[in-house]
Amino acid sequence: MGTDVVVVGAGIVGAACARALAVAGASVTVLDRGAAASATSAHGEGNVLVSDKGPGPELDLALVSVRRWAALAAELADELGPRFPSVEHEPKGGLVVVAGHGALAGLRAFAADQRAAGVEAHEVGGDEARALEPDLAPAVLGGVHYPQDAQVQPVVATEALLASARGHGAVVRTGVEVTGALRGTDGRVTGVTTTAGDVAAGAVVVAAGPWSGEVARRLGAWVPVRPRRGTVLVTTPVPGRVRHKVYDGDYFAATQSVGAELQTSAVIESTPAGTLLIGSSREQVGFDDRPRADVVAQTARRAVAVFPFLAQVPVMRTYLGFRPYMPDHLPVIGPDPELPGLWFATGHEGAGVGLAPATGDLVASMLLGAPAEPGTDPRPFAADRPTLRALRERARTTEGAPA
């Protein structure tokens, strides 16, 4: 069997790539060794954010994706009809709060840079912050309100993108593990070998999230994606108590850190069901999925410092997942520099849900010449960008990366 494009990974980024490629007219086969939307996409909060990104290419991509999500939610609802669950797109806005004068000055400067890059960022004092979120701690001095921030239900959104891709002719095969690459006589990747047989293809897109490094190795390539673990707490329902995505000023620094040690910050938001999702933690421990009580406790303490009422709200469950971490904090979107026919759409860390629509459109544009959204320049995300070239050369000598 053959197809124009094989997409490896049925998470939200793979689903967005599959839909964009299928809508543009390509025949697409999505392969995943597990169930669709069952790994990283099932263990996040569904964030669609601009507030946590400084000026640069990732923010540019996020601004495009925020607009695309608003349109995409309506497109998917029209395509799939009322019987398909809503992707729960909520343009609730974000609120970043701080309790120290030094932190407030730093946040003001950060927001000013973001505004210059096209972000809606409104500074608020303590009283204004509490008008937006009445239950904030008295110690909160102020913050910045980001009206563009939004949220979707990540599992439903992934399944909706895959359903739409199927409607445009794509085939989704789960329980199929990619084991290697098919190669032409010129060395070009012409498909994949799998546990269910060979699949010939004109191109292969690796969108396997934190497992992309291993998939790339099996295909004879290299990409420095590593897992970065995060834990989320889920409370019993408290409808109406948290109106925005609210987080403390330490969150941005945690997302940009390169350390492997545990880092936590307060991130609190509601769901349509009234439960609260509480994060955020980051640590590099490989694929160790053993829960840690100290991570839960530290995350809870950070959240209570922002919303004291949470001290009386039960946590009914926790879950953890793995984000696809890149050392330079930018995703890889585009062709492999040394293996024709192989492409990447991975390394988004905690921004995969938010950046998925623009990523899919970018892949379809580069692979097929489909129209691209203004502002989506692929060059900063290239697999051969300077930061990755240096890492590749180092990996060749220390890790035996493909030559």
mmCIF file with all atom_site columns, N, CA and C in Angstrom, residues 262-292:
data_model
loop_
_atom_site.group_PDB
_atom_site.id
_atom_site.type_symbol
_atom_site.label_atom_id
_atom_site.label_alt_id
_atom_site.label_comp_id
_atom_site.label_asym_id
_atom_site.label_entity_id
_atom_site.label_seq_id
_atom_site.pdbx_PDB_ins_code
_atom_site.Cartn_x
_atom_site.Cartn_y
_atom_site.Cartn_z
_atom_site.occupancy
_atom_site.B_iso_or_equiv
_atom_site.pdbx_formal_charge
_atom_site.auth_seq_id
_atom_site.auth_comp_id
_atom_site.auth_asym_id
_atom_site.auth_atom_id
_atom_site.pdbx_PDB_model_num
ATOM 1  N N  . LEU A 1 262 ? 13.626  19.774 39.152 1.00 0.00 ? 262 LEU A N  1
ATOM 2  C CA . LEU A 1 262 ? 12.217  20.115 39.303 1.00 0.00 ? 262 LEU A CA 1
ATOM 3  C C  . LEU A 1 262 ? 12.031  21.620 39.400 1.00 0.00 ? 262 LEU A C  1
ATOM 4  N N  . GLN A 1 263 ? 11.084  22.139 38.631 1.00 0.00 ? 263 GLN A N  1
ATOM 5  C CA . GLN A 1 263 ? 10.702  23.546 38.702 1.00 0.00 ? 263 GLN A CA 1
ATOM 6  C C  . GLN A 1 263 ? 9.179   23.608 38.708 1.00 0.00 ? 263 GLN A C  1
ATOM 7  N N  . THR A 1 264 ? 8.642   24.436 39.582 1.00 0.00 ? 264 THR A N  1
ATOM 8  C CA . THR A 1 264 ? 7.193   24.578 39.648 1.00 0.00 ? 264 THR A CA 1
ATOM 9  C C  . THR A 1 264 ? 6.811   26.048 39.594 1.00 0.00 ? 264 THR A C  1
ATOM 10 N N  . SER A 1 265 ? 5.608   26.285 39.123 1.00 0.00 ? 265 SER A N  1
ATOM 11 C CA . SER A 1 265 ? 5.005   27.613 39.147 1.00 0.00 ? 265 SER A CA 1
ATOM 12 C C  . SER A 1 265 ? 3.502   27.405 39.239 1.00 0.00 ? 265 SER A C  1
ATOM 13 N N  . ALA A 1 266 ? 2.786   28.439 39.613 1.00 0.00 ? 266 ALA A N  1
ATOM 14 C CA . ALA A 1 266 ? 1.337   28.319 39.780 1.00 0.00 ? 266 ALA A CA 1
ATOM 15 C C  . ALA A 1 266 ? 0.630   28.598 38.459 1.00 0.00 ? 266 ALA A C  1
ATOM 16 N N  . VAL A 1 267 ? -0.175  27.649 38.018 1.00 0.00 ? 267 VAL A N  1
ATOM 17 C CA . VAL A 1 267 ? -1.005  27.799 36.824 1.00 0.00 ? 267 VAL A CA 1
ATOM 18 C C  . VAL A 1 267 ? -2.367  27.204 37.158 1.00 0.00 ? 267 VAL A C  1
ATOM 19 N N  . ILE A 1 268 ? -3.402  28.027 37.107 1.00 0.00 ? 268 ILE A N  1
ATOM 20 C CA . ILE A 1 268 ? -4.733  27.574 37.509 1.00 0.00 ? 268 ILE A CA 1
ATOM 21 C C  . ILE A 1 268 ? -5.746  27.994 36.458 1.00 0.00 ? 268 ILE A C  1
ATOM 22 N N  . GLU A 1 269 ? -6.584  27.055 36.051 1.00 0.00 ? 269 GLU A N  1
ATOM 23 C CA . GLU A 1 269 ? -7.662  27.404 35.127 1.00 0.00 ? 269 GLU A CA 1
ATOM 24 C C  . GLU A 1 269 ? -8.826  26.442 35.290 1.00 0.00 ? 269 GLU A C  1
ATOM 25 N N  . SER A 1 270 ? -9.989  26.895 34.868 1.00 0.00 ? 270 SER A N  1
ATOM 26 C CA . SER A 1 270 ? -11.200 26.090 35.002 1.00 0.00 ? 270 SER A CA 1
ATOM 27 C C  . SER A 1 270 ? -11.487 25.335 33.715 1.00 0.00 ? 270 SER A C  1
ATOM 28 N N  . THR A 1 271 ? -12.372 24.358 33.823 1.00 0.00 ? 271 THR A N  1
ATOM 29 C CA . THR A 1 271 ? -12.904 23.661 32.662 1.00 0.00 ? 271 THR A CA 1
ATOM 30 C C  . THR A 1 271 ? -14.409 23.911 32.603 1.00 0.00 ? 271 THR A C  1
ATOM 31 N N  . PRO A 1 272 ? -15.046 23.654 31.468 1.00 0.00 ? 272 PRO A N  1
ATOM 32 C CA . PRO A 1 272 ? -16.498 23.837 31.405 1.00 0.00 ? 272 PRO A CA 1
ATOM 33 C C  . PRO A 1 272 ? -17.262 23.011 32.437 1.00 0.00 ? 272 PRO A C  1
ATOM 34 N N  . ALA A 1 273 ? -16.665 21.912 32.911 1.00 0.00 ? 273 ALA A N  1
ATOM 35 C CA . ALA A 1 273 ? -17.326 21.083 33.917 1.00 0.00 ? 273 ALA A CA 1
ATOM 36 C C  . ALA A 1 273 ? -17.191 21.661 35.325 1.00 0.00 ? 273 ALA A C  1
ATOM 37 N N  . GLY A 1 274 ? -16.388 22.717 35.491 1.00 0.00 ? 274 GLY A N  1
ATOM 38 C CA . GLY A 1 274 ? -16.236 23.347 36.789 1.00 0.00 ? 274 GLY A CA 1
ATOM 39 C C  . GLY A 1 274 ? -15.023 22.895 37.574 1.00 0.00 ? 274 GLY A C  1
ATOM 40 N N  . THR A 1 275 ? -14.373 21.822 37.145 1.00 0.00 ? 275 THR A N  1
ATOM 41 C CA . THR A 1 275 ? -13.131 21.420 37.810 1.00 0.00 ? 275 THR A CA 1
ATOM 42 C C  . THR A 1 275 ? -12.041 22.426 37.495 1.00 0.00 ? 275 THR A C  1
ATOM 43 N N  . LEU A 1 276 ? -11.015 22.453 38.343 1.00 0.00 ? 276 LEU A N  1
ATOM 44 C CA . LEU A 1 276 ? -9.853  23.292 38.100 1.00 0.00 ? 276 LEU A CA 1
ATOM 45 C C  . LEU A 1 276 ? -8.664  22.401 37.752 1.00 0.00 ? 276 LEU A C  1
ATOM 46 N N  . LEU A 1 277 ? -7.887  22.837 36.776 1.00 0.00 ? 277 LEU A N  1
ATOM 47 C CA . LEU A 1 277 ? -6.632  22.187 36.433 1.00 0.00 ? 277 LEU A CA 1
ATOM 48 C C  . LEU A 1 277 ? -5.517  23.029 37.025 1.00 0.00 ? 277 LEU A C  1
ATOM 49 N N  . ILE A 1 278 ? -4.656  22.402 37.790 1.00 0.00 ? 278 ILE A N  1
ATOM 50 C CA . ILE A 1 278 ? -3.593  23.116 38.494 1.00 0.00 ? 278 ILE A CA 1
ATOM 51 C C  . ILE A 1 278 ? -2.234  22.542 38.105 1.00 0.00 ? 278 ILE A C  1
ATOM 52 N N  . GLY A 1 279 ? -1.358  23.395 37.648 1.00 0.00 ? 279 GLY A N  1
ATOM 53 C CA . GLY A 1 279 ? 0.027   23.044 37.373 1.00 0.00 ? 279 GLY A CA 1
ATOM 54 C C  . GLY A 1 279 ? 0.875   24.172 37.956 1.00 0.00 ? 279 GLY A C  1
ATOM 55 N N  . SER A 1 280 ? 2.093   24.251 37.574 1.00 0.00 ? 280 SER A N  1
ATOM 56 C CA . SER A 1 280 ? 2.748   23.518 36.521 1.00 0.00 ? 280 SER A CA 1
ATOM 57 C C  . SER A 1 280 ? 4.090   23.055 37.050 1.00 0.00 ? 280 SER A C  1
ATOM 58 N N  . SER A 1 281 ? 4.501   21.870 36.637 1.00 0.00 ? 281 SER A N  1
ATOM 59 C CA . SER A 1 281 ? 5.818   21.378 37.028 1.00 0.00 ? 281 SER A CA 1
ATOM 60 C C  . SER A 1 281 ? 6.583   20.971 35.786 1.00 0.00 ? 281 SER A C  1
ATOM 61 N N  . ARG A 1 282 ? 7.904   21.037 35.884 1.00 0.00 ? 282 ARG A N  1
ATOM 62 C CA . ARG A 1 282 ? 8.793   20.618 34.809 1.00 0.00 ? 282 ARG A CA 1
ATOM 63 C C  . ARG A 1 282 ? 10.000  19.925 35.414 1.00 0.00 ? 282 ARG A C  1
ATOM 64 N N  . GLU A 1 283 ? 10.330  18.769 34.879 1.00 0.00 ? 283 GLU A N  1
ATOM 65 C CA . GLU A 1 283 ? 11.519  18.050 35.312 1.00 0.00 ? 283 GLU A CA 1
ATOM 66 C C  . GLU A 1 283 ? 11.924  17.068 34.216 1.00 0.00 ? 283 GLU A C  1
ATOM 67 N N  . GLN A 1 284 ? 13.211  16.857 34.084 1.00 0.00 ? 284 GLN A N  1
ATOM 68 C CA . GLN A 1 284 ? 13.718  15.903 33.099 1.00 0.00 ? 284 GLN A CA 1
ATOM 69 C C  . GLN A 1 284 ? 14.167  14.649 33.824 1.00 0.00 ? 284 GLN A C  1
ATOM 70 N N  . VAL A 1 285 ? 13.341  13.618 33.715 1.00 0.00 ? 285 VAL A N  1
ATOM 71 C CA . VAL A 1 285 ? 13.589  12.333 34.381 1.00 0.00 ? 285 VAL A CA 1
ATOM 72 C C  . VAL A 1 285 ? 13.402  11.189 33.389 1.00 0.00 ? 285 VAL A C  1
ATOM 73 N N  . GLY A 1 286 ? 13.656  11.455 32.105 1.00 0.00 ? 286 GLY A N  1
ATOM 74 C CA . GLY A 1 286 ? 13.383  10.443 31.092 1.00 0.00 ? 286 GLY A CA 1
ATOM 75 C C  . GLY A 1 286 ? 11.891  10.176 31.014 1.00 0.00 ? 286 GLY A C  1
ATOM 76 N N  . PHE A 1 287 ? 11.539  8.915  30.762 1.00 0.00 ? 287 PHE A N  1
ATOM 77 C CA . PHE A 1 287 ? 10.128  8.533  30.688 1.00 0.00 ? 287 PHE A CA 1
ATOM 78 C C  . PHE A 1 287 ? 9.661   7.870  31.978 1.00 0.00 ? 287 PHE A C  1
ATOM 79 N N  . ASP A 1 288 ? 10.246  8.270  33.100 1.00 0.00 ? 288 ASP A N  1
ATOM 80 C CA . ASP A 1 288 ? 9.823   7.763  34.404 1.00 0.00 ? 288 ASP A CA 1
ATOM 81 C C  . ASP A 1 288 ? 8.420   8.281  34.706 1.00 0.00 ? 288 ASP A C  1
ATOM 82 N N  . ASP A 1 289 ? 7.450   7.370  34.815 1.00 0.00 ? 289 ASP A N  1
ATOM 83 C CA . ASP A 1 289 ? 6.059   7.791  35.027 1.00 0.00 ? 289 ASP A CA 1
ATOM 84 C C  . ASP A 1 289 ? 5.564   7.490  36.438 1.00 0.00 ? 289 ASP A C  1
ATOM 85 N N  . ARG A 1 290 ? 6.493   7.371  37.390 1.00 0.00 ? 290 ARG A N  1
ATOM 86 C CA . ARG A 1 290 ? 6.086   7.161  38.783 1.00 0.00 ? 290 ARG A CA 1
ATOM 87 C C  . ARG A 1 290 ? 5.703   8.501  39.415 1.00 0.00 ? 290 ARG A C  1
ATOM 88 N N  . PRO A 1 291 ? 4.496   8.612  39.962 1.00 0.00 ? 291 PRO A N  1
ATOM 89 C CA . PRO A 1 291 ? 4.081   9.876  40.585 1.00 0.00 ? 291 PRO A CA 1
ATOM 90 C C  . PRO A 1 291 ? 4.973   10.211 41.776 1.00 0.00 ? 291 PRO A C  1
ATOM 91 N N  . ARG A 1 292 ? 5.137   11.524 42.025 1.00 0.00 ? 292 ARG A N  1
ATOM 92 C CA . ARG A 1 292 ? 5.933   11.988 43.151 1.00 0.00 ? 292 ARG A CA 1
ATOM 93 C C  . ARG A 1 292 ? 5.081   12.891 44.029 1.00 0.00 ? 292 ARG A C  1
#
